[in-house]
Amino acid sequence: MTIRCLIIDDEPSSQNVLKHFVKDITFLELVSVCNNAIDGLQALKTHHNIDLLFLDINMPKISGLTFYKSLQNPPSVIFTTAYPQYAVEGFEVNAIDYLLKPFSFDRFFTAVNKVLDFKSSKEVPNTEPFIMVKSNKVLHKVLLSTLEYIEAFGDYVKLHRYDDFILTNSTFSNILALLPESQFIRTHKSFAVNIDLINSVAGNRISINSKTIPIGQTHKQTFLEKLEKKN
């Protein structure tokens, strides 16, 4: 399988890195290199069978994100940028991957292999609901279906999943505000649970897999009413 790709980046040094990396991967075919979004649009009109964009986000006049969102039938995209704060928006448009400059050939190879897997299986990108949280200066994508419960932990919040947790420097109320009320219910001043993952409720305790979460007296009535409506 050959993946025809287009580089859109305003920095010559970044273009050179990408061209060098693309050349070293046999299933990639570089069609063109563009300096900005306007040139990129013209290239897409000229070449109708582009499979993949390597798209810089922070470009003058028109950002890579704005450009990509404007396309009616866009190719797959791997965003490249030196600014990690754009990662959330990149995931929101179902980017295959997000490369933070400067990136290694190994990281580049991992990203393009995701494209190969996607093209081979003809699967759609994962559109399952998620939130993005920062931990130790790294943004983590947390699928809501894997998030069992959240716990206030001093100046931090623990987001508990099946076999691990993410510790983020945020308030409990801020994290709770990111979650859908129909799925996540507050049970205690320091806990909220994913109602879809509850195994059982006994007294003032909730069981989710091997975890036990308390029910505070203040929140018990509201929790039970929402649980009843869910059923």
mmCIF file of C-alpha atoms in Angstrom:
data_model
loop_
_atom_site.group_PDB
_atom_site.id
_atom_site.type_symbol
_atom_site.label_atom_id
_atom_site.label_comp_id
_atom_site.label_asym_id
_atom_site.label_seq_id
_atom_site.Cartn_x
_atom_site.Cartn_y
_atom_site.Cartn_z
ATOM 1 C CA MET A 1 0.000 0.000 0.000
ATOM 2 C CA THR A 2 1.241 3.469 -0.918
ATOM 3 C CA ILE A 3 0.222 6.509 1.116
ATOM 4 C CA ARG A 4 0.452 9.729 -0.879
ATOM 5 C CA CYS A 5 1.278 12.638 1.384
ATOM 6 C CA LEU A 6 1.503 16.411 1.374
ATOM 7 C CA ILE A 7 3.647 18.568 3.668
ATOM 8 C CA ILE A 8 2.247 21.975 4.650
ATOM 9 C CA ASP A 9 4.704 23.860 6.857
ATOM 10 C CA ASP A 10 6.091 27.411 6.733
ATOM 11 C CA GLU A 11 9.496 26.514 8.232
ATOM 12 C CA PRO A 12 12.137 25.238 5.760
ATOM 13 C CA SER A 13 13.973 23.349 8.505
ATOM 14 C CA SER A 14 10.792 21.458 9.435
ATOM 15 C CA GLN A 15 10.091 20.758 5.775
ATOM 16 C CA ASN A 16 13.561 19.262 5.385
ATOM 17 C CA VAL A 17 13.146 17.003 8.404
ATOM 18 C CA LEU A 18 9.793 15.740 7.152
ATOM 19 C CA LYS A 19 11.092 15.219 3.592
ATOM 20 C CA HIS A 20 14.047 13.234 4.932
ATOM 21 C CA PHE A 21 11.824 11.070 7.157
ATOM 22 C CA VAL A 22 9.269 10.464 4.389
ATOM 23 C CA LYS A 23 12.038 9.400 2.007
ATOM 24 C CA ASP A 24 13.150 6.720 4.477
ATOM 25 C CA ILE A 25 9.728 5.027 4.624
ATOM 26 C CA THR A 26 8.936 2.932 1.578
ATOM 27 C CA PHE A 27 5.126 3.117 1.748
ATOM 28 C CA LEU A 28 5.091 6.938 1.810
ATOM 29 C CA GLU A 29 5.096 8.946 -1.421
ATOM 30 C CA LEU A 30 5.672 12.680 -1.112
ATOM 31 C CA VAL A 31 3.508 14.512 -3.656
ATOM 32 C CA SER A 32 4.295 18.129 -2.792
ATOM 33 C CA VAL A 33 5.616 20.535 -0.164
ATOM 34 C CA CYS A 34 3.696 23.741 0.587
ATOM 35 C CA ASN A 35 4.715 26.812 2.583
ATOM 36 C CA ASN A 36 1.243 27.824 3.773
ATOM 37 C CA ALA A 37 -2.420 26.866 3.873
ATOM 38 C CA ILE A 38 -3.300 28.690 0.649
ATOM 39 C CA ASP A 39 -0.670 26.748 -1.298
ATOM 40 C CA GLY A 40 -1.866 23.600 0.439
ATOM 41 C CA LEU A 41 -5.419 24.157 -0.740
ATOM 42 C CA GLN A 42 -4.223 24.592 -4.313
ATOM 43 C CA ALA A 43 -2.173 21.399 -4.049
ATOM 44 C CA LEU A 44 -5.222 19.470 -2.847
ATOM 45 C CA LYS A 45 -7.199 20.758 -5.821
ATOM 46 C CA THR A 46 -4.420 19.735 -8.201
ATOM 47 C CA HIS A 47 -3.776 16.332 -6.645
ATOM 48 C CA HIS A 48 -7.096 14.632 -5.870
ATOM 49 C CA ASN A 49 -5.693 11.471 -4.308
ATOM 50 C CA ILE A 50 -3.769 12.787 -1.298
ATOM 51 C CA ASP A 51 -4.068 10.312 1.584
ATOM 52 C CA LEU A 52 -2.217 12.161 4.334
ATOM 53 C CA LEU A 53 -1.326 15.702 5.387
ATOM 54 C CA PHE A 54 1.663 16.575 7.538
ATOM 55 C CA LEU A 55 0.203 19.867 8.697
ATOM 56 C CA ASP A 56 1.864 22.524 10.834
ATOM 57 C CA ILE A 57 -0.618 24.173 13.188
ATOM 58 C CA ASN A 58 1.044 27.522 13.867
ATOM 59 C CA MET A 59 1.321 29.171 10.425
ATOM 60 C CA PRO A 60 0.853 32.840 9.480
ATOM 61 C CA LYS A 61 -2.506 34.149 8.217
ATOM 62 C CA ILE A 62 -4.335 30.790 8.375
ATOM 63 C CA SER A 63 -3.534 28.232 11.066
ATOM 64 C CA GLY A 64 -3.305 24.575 10.225
ATOM 65 C CA LEU A 65 -6.326 23.817 12.405
ATOM 66 C CA THR A 66 -8.484 26.463 10.720
ATOM 67 C CA PHE A 67 -7.393 25.214 7.320
ATOM 68 C CA TYR A 68 -8.118 21.565 8.134
ATOM 69 C CA LYS A 69 -11.542 22.351 9.586
ATOM 70 C CA SER A 70 -12.435 24.199 6.379
ATOM 71 C CA LEU A 71 -11.914 21.125 4.166
ATOM 72 C CA GLN A 72 -15.102 19.286 3.186
ATOM 73 C CA ASN A 73 -13.534 15.851 2.614
ATOM 74 C CA PRO A 74 -10.130 16.122 4.254
ATOM 75 C CA PRO A 75 -7.399 13.484 4.015
ATOM 76 C CA SER A 76 -6.033 11.937 7.183
ATOM 77 C CA VAL A 77 -3.850 14.371 9.098
ATOM 78 C CA ILE A 78 -0.830 14.279 11.363
ATOM 79 C CA PHE A 79 -0.407 17.675 12.992
ATOM 80 C CA THR A 80 3.072 19.018 13.680
ATOM 81 C CA THR A 81 3.793 21.951 15.977
ATOM 82 C CA ALA A 82 6.132 23.276 18.625
ATOM 83 C CA TYR A 83 3.186 24.263 20.853
ATOM 84 C CA PRO A 84 1.673 21.466 22.986
ATOM 85 C CA GLN A 85 -1.378 23.560 23.936
ATOM 86 C CA TYR A 86 -2.838 22.856 20.487
ATOM 87 C CA ALA A 87 -3.011 19.101 21.129
ATOM 88 C CA VAL A 88 -6.582 19.159 22.435
ATOM 89 C CA GLU A 89 -7.930 20.823 19.300
ATOM 90 C CA GLY A 90 -5.929 18.410 17.189
ATOM 91 C CA PHE A 91 -7.622 15.426 18.774
ATOM 92 C CA GLU A 92 -11.031 17.083 18.443
ATOM 93 C CA VAL A 93 -10.789 16.931 14.646
ATOM 94 C CA ASN A 94 -9.827 13.239 14.792
ATOM 95 C CA ALA A 95 -6.194 13.682 13.857
ATOM 96 C CA ILE A 96 -4.350 10.412 13.389
ATOM 97 C CA ASP A 97 -1.536 11.720 15.564
ATOM 98 C CA TYR A 98 0.159 14.844 16.900
ATOM 99 C CA LEU A 99 3.924 15.355 16.607
ATOM 100 C CA LEU A 100 5.564 17.848 18.938
ATOM 101 C CA LYS A 101 8.635 19.472 17.377
ATOM 102 C CA PRO A 102 11.419 18.493 17.442
ATOM 103 C CA PHE A 103 10.398 14.836 17.015
ATOM 104 C CA SER A 104 12.545 11.790 16.361
ATOM 105 C CA PHE A 105 12.346 9.388 13.438
ATOM 106 C CA ASP A 106 11.049 6.713 15.832
ATOM 107 C CA ARG A 107 8.140 8.954 16.873
ATOM 108 C CA PHE A 108 7.452 9.836 13.239
ATOM 109 C CA PHE A 109 7.474 6.156 12.271
ATOM 110 C CA THR A 110 4.971 5.349 15.023
ATOM 111 C CA ALA A 111 2.632 8.073 13.748
ATOM 112 C CA VAL A 112 2.696 6.997 10.095
ATOM 113 C CA ASN A 113 2.165 3.374 11.072
ATOM 114 C CA LYS A 114 -1.123 4.462 12.626
ATOM 115 C CA VAL A 115 -2.110 5.823 9.219
ATOM 116 C CA LEU A 116 -1.143 2.545 7.578
ATOM 117 C CA ASP A 117 -3.249 0.593 10.072
ATOM 118 C CA PHE A 118 -6.160 2.970 9.516
ATOM 119 C CA LYS A 119 -5.999 2.674 5.733
ATOM 120 C CA SER A 120 -5.559 -1.095 5.840
ATOM 121 C CA SER A 121 -8.497 -1.766 8.129
ATOM 122 C CA LYS A 122 -10.704 1.057 6.727
ATOM 123 C CA GLU A 123 -11.705 1.933 10.264
ATOM 124 C CA VAL A 124 -12.864 5.378 11.251
ATOM 125 C CA PRO A 125 -10.874 7.316 13.851
ATOM 126 C CA ASN A 126 -11.993 6.818 17.410
ATOM 127 C CA THR A 127 -14.841 9.235 18.079
ATOM 128 C CA GLU A 128 -15.650 7.822 21.511
ATOM 129 C CA PRO A 129 -16.235 10.620 24.065
ATOM 130 C CA PHE A 130 -13.134 11.709 25.972
ATOM 131 C CA ILE A 131 -11.603 14.516 27.990
ATOM 132 C CA MET A 132 -8.057 15.868 27.924
ATOM 133 C CA VAL A 133 -6.232 16.368 31.230
ATOM 134 C CA LYS A 134 -2.696 17.489 31.995
ATOM 135 C CA SER A 135 -0.411 15.549 34.306
ATOM 136 C CA ASN A 136 3.313 16.290 34.736
ATOM 137 C CA LYS A 137 3.199 18.696 31.767
ATOM 138 C CA VAL A 138 1.796 15.966 29.489
ATOM 139 C CA LEU A 139 -1.723 16.007 28.018
ATOM 140 C CA HIS A 140 -3.573 12.716 28.441
ATOM 141 C CA LYS A 141 -6.615 11.625 26.467
ATOM 142 C CA VAL A 142 -9.040 9.868 28.843
ATOM 143 C CA LEU A 143 -11.897 7.901 27.295
ATOM 144 C CA LEU A 144 -15.036 8.317 29.389
ATOM 145 C CA SER A 145 -15.830 4.618 29.031
ATOM 146 C CA THR A 146 -12.601 3.791 30.904
ATOM 147 C CA LEU A 147 -12.994 6.390 33.661
ATOM 148 C CA GLU A 148 -14.423 4.630 36.706
ATOM 149 C CA TYR A 149 -14.516 7.526 39.168
ATOM 150 C CA ILE A 150 -12.777 10.749 40.151
ATOM 151 C CA GLU A 151 -11.438 11.608 43.585
ATOM 152 C CA ALA A 152 -10.456 14.925 45.157
ATOM 153 C CA PHE A 153 -6.908 14.559 46.468
ATOM 154 C CA GLY A 154 -5.709 17.712 48.198
ATOM 155 C CA ASP A 155 -4.808 20.253 45.512
ATOM 156 C CA TYR A 156 -5.107 17.527 42.877
ATOM 157 C CA VAL A 157 -7.703 15.195 41.393
ATOM 158 C CA LYS A 158 -7.229 11.485 40.746
ATOM 159 C CA LEU A 159 -8.935 10.096 37.647
ATOM 160 C CA HIS A 160 -9.257 6.387 38.330
ATOM 161 C CA ARG A 161 -9.324 3.891 35.481
ATOM 162 C CA TYR A 162 -9.388 0.102 35.623
ATOM 163 C CA ASP A 163 -5.719 -0.495 36.376
ATOM 164 C CA ASP A 164 -4.247 2.977 36.885
ATOM 165 C CA PHE A 165 -5.027 6.609 37.665
ATOM 166 C CA ILE A 166 -4.008 10.024 36.375
ATOM 167 C CA LEU A 167 -3.155 12.739 38.891
ATOM 168 C CA THR A 168 -3.953 16.227 37.631
ATOM 169 C CA ASN A 169 -3.435 19.624 39.242
ATOM 170 C CA SER A 170 -7.036 20.836 38.997
ATOM 171 C CA THR A 171 -10.048 21.290 41.223
ATOM 172 C CA PHE A 172 -12.654 18.603 41.711
ATOM 173 C CA SER A 173 -15.416 20.909 40.457
ATOM 174 C CA ASN A 174 -13.478 21.813 37.301
ATOM 175 C CA ILE A 175 -12.958 18.171 36.342
ATOM 176 C CA LEU A 176 -16.557 17.315 37.188
ATOM 177 C CA ALA A 177 -17.732 20.145 34.920
ATOM 178 C CA LEU A 178 -15.976 18.444 31.985
ATOM 179 C CA LEU A 179 -17.967 15.247 32.480
ATOM 180 C CA PRO A 180 -21.550 14.600 31.295
ATOM 181 C CA GLU A 181 -24.032 14.763 34.169
ATOM 182 C CA SER A 182 -25.985 11.842 32.721
ATOM 183 C CA GLN A 183 -22.970 9.565 33.152
ATOM 184 C CA PHE A 184 -20.994 10.906 36.136
ATOM 185 C CA ILE A 185 -22.742 11.398 39.460
ATOM 186 C CA ARG A 186 -21.357 12.965 42.603
ATOM 187 C CA THR A 187 -21.658 10.605 45.548
ATOM 188 C CA HIS A 188 -19.561 12.384 48.146
ATOM 189 C CA LYS A 189 -17.798 15.721 48.638
ATOM 190 C CA SER A 190 -14.659 14.071 47.276
ATOM 191 C CA PHE A 191 -15.988 11.458 44.822
ATOM 192 C CA ALA A 192 -18.008 11.158 41.615
ATOM 193 C CA VAL A 193 -18.606 7.855 39.822
ATOM 194 C CA ASN A 194 -19.290 6.620 36.316
ATOM 195 C CA ILE A 195 -22.814 5.292 36.697
ATOM 196 C CA ASP A 196 -22.382 3.005 33.679
ATOM 197 C CA LEU A 197 -19.636 1.037 35.465
ATOM 198 C CA ILE A 198 -21.321 0.494 38.842
ATOM 199 C CA ASN A 199 -21.453 -3.183 39.849
ATOM 200 C CA SER A 200 -23.485 -2.813 43.017
ATOM 201 C CA VAL A 201 -24.674 -0.435 45.750
ATOM 202 C CA ALA A 202 -24.831 -1.623 49.350
ATOM 203 C CA GLY A 203 -25.569 0.769 52.186
ATOM 204 C CA ASN A 204 -23.242 3.715 51.798
ATOM 205 C CA ARG A 205 -20.807 1.940 49.475
ATOM 206 C CA ILE A 206 -20.562 1.618 45.698
ATOM 207 C CA SER A 207 -18.647 -1.187 44.032
ATOM 208 C CA ILE A 208 -16.929 -0.645 40.678
ATOM 209 C CA ASN A 209 -14.810 -3.634 39.703
ATOM 210 C CA SER A 210 -12.517 -4.114 42.721
ATOM 211 C CA LYS A 211 -12.893 -0.537 44.011
ATOM 212 C CA THR A 212 -15.181 0.750 46.762
ATOM 213 C CA ILE A 213 -16.436 4.344 46.657
ATOM 214 C CA PRO A 214 -18.280 6.009 49.562
ATOM 215 C CA ILE A 215 -21.704 7.635 49.426
ATOM 216 C CA GLY A 216 -21.953 10.756 51.564
ATOM 217 C CA GLN A 217 -25.185 11.400 53.417
ATOM 218 C CA THR A 218 -25.585 14.801 51.740
ATOM 219 C CA HIS A 219 -25.436 13.278 48.253
ATOM 220 C CA LYS A 220 -27.166 9.962 48.875
ATOM 221 C CA GLN A 221 -30.731 10.940 47.967
ATOM 222 C CA THR A 222 -29.725 12.690 44.735
ATOM 223 C CA PHE A 223 -27.479 9.789 43.780
ATOM 224 C CA LEU A 224 -30.220 7.202 44.321
ATOM 225 C CA GLU A 225 -32.731 9.255 42.338
ATOM 226 C CA LYS A 226 -30.358 9.568 39.372
ATOM 227 C CA LEU A 227 -29.541 5.882 39.621
ATOM 228 C CA GLU A 228 -33.237 5.041 39.498
ATOM 229 C CA LYS A 229 -33.788 7.270 36.446
ATOM 230 C CA LYS A 230 -30.838 5.638 34.692
ATOM 231 C CA ASN A 231 -32.499 2.265 35.095
#
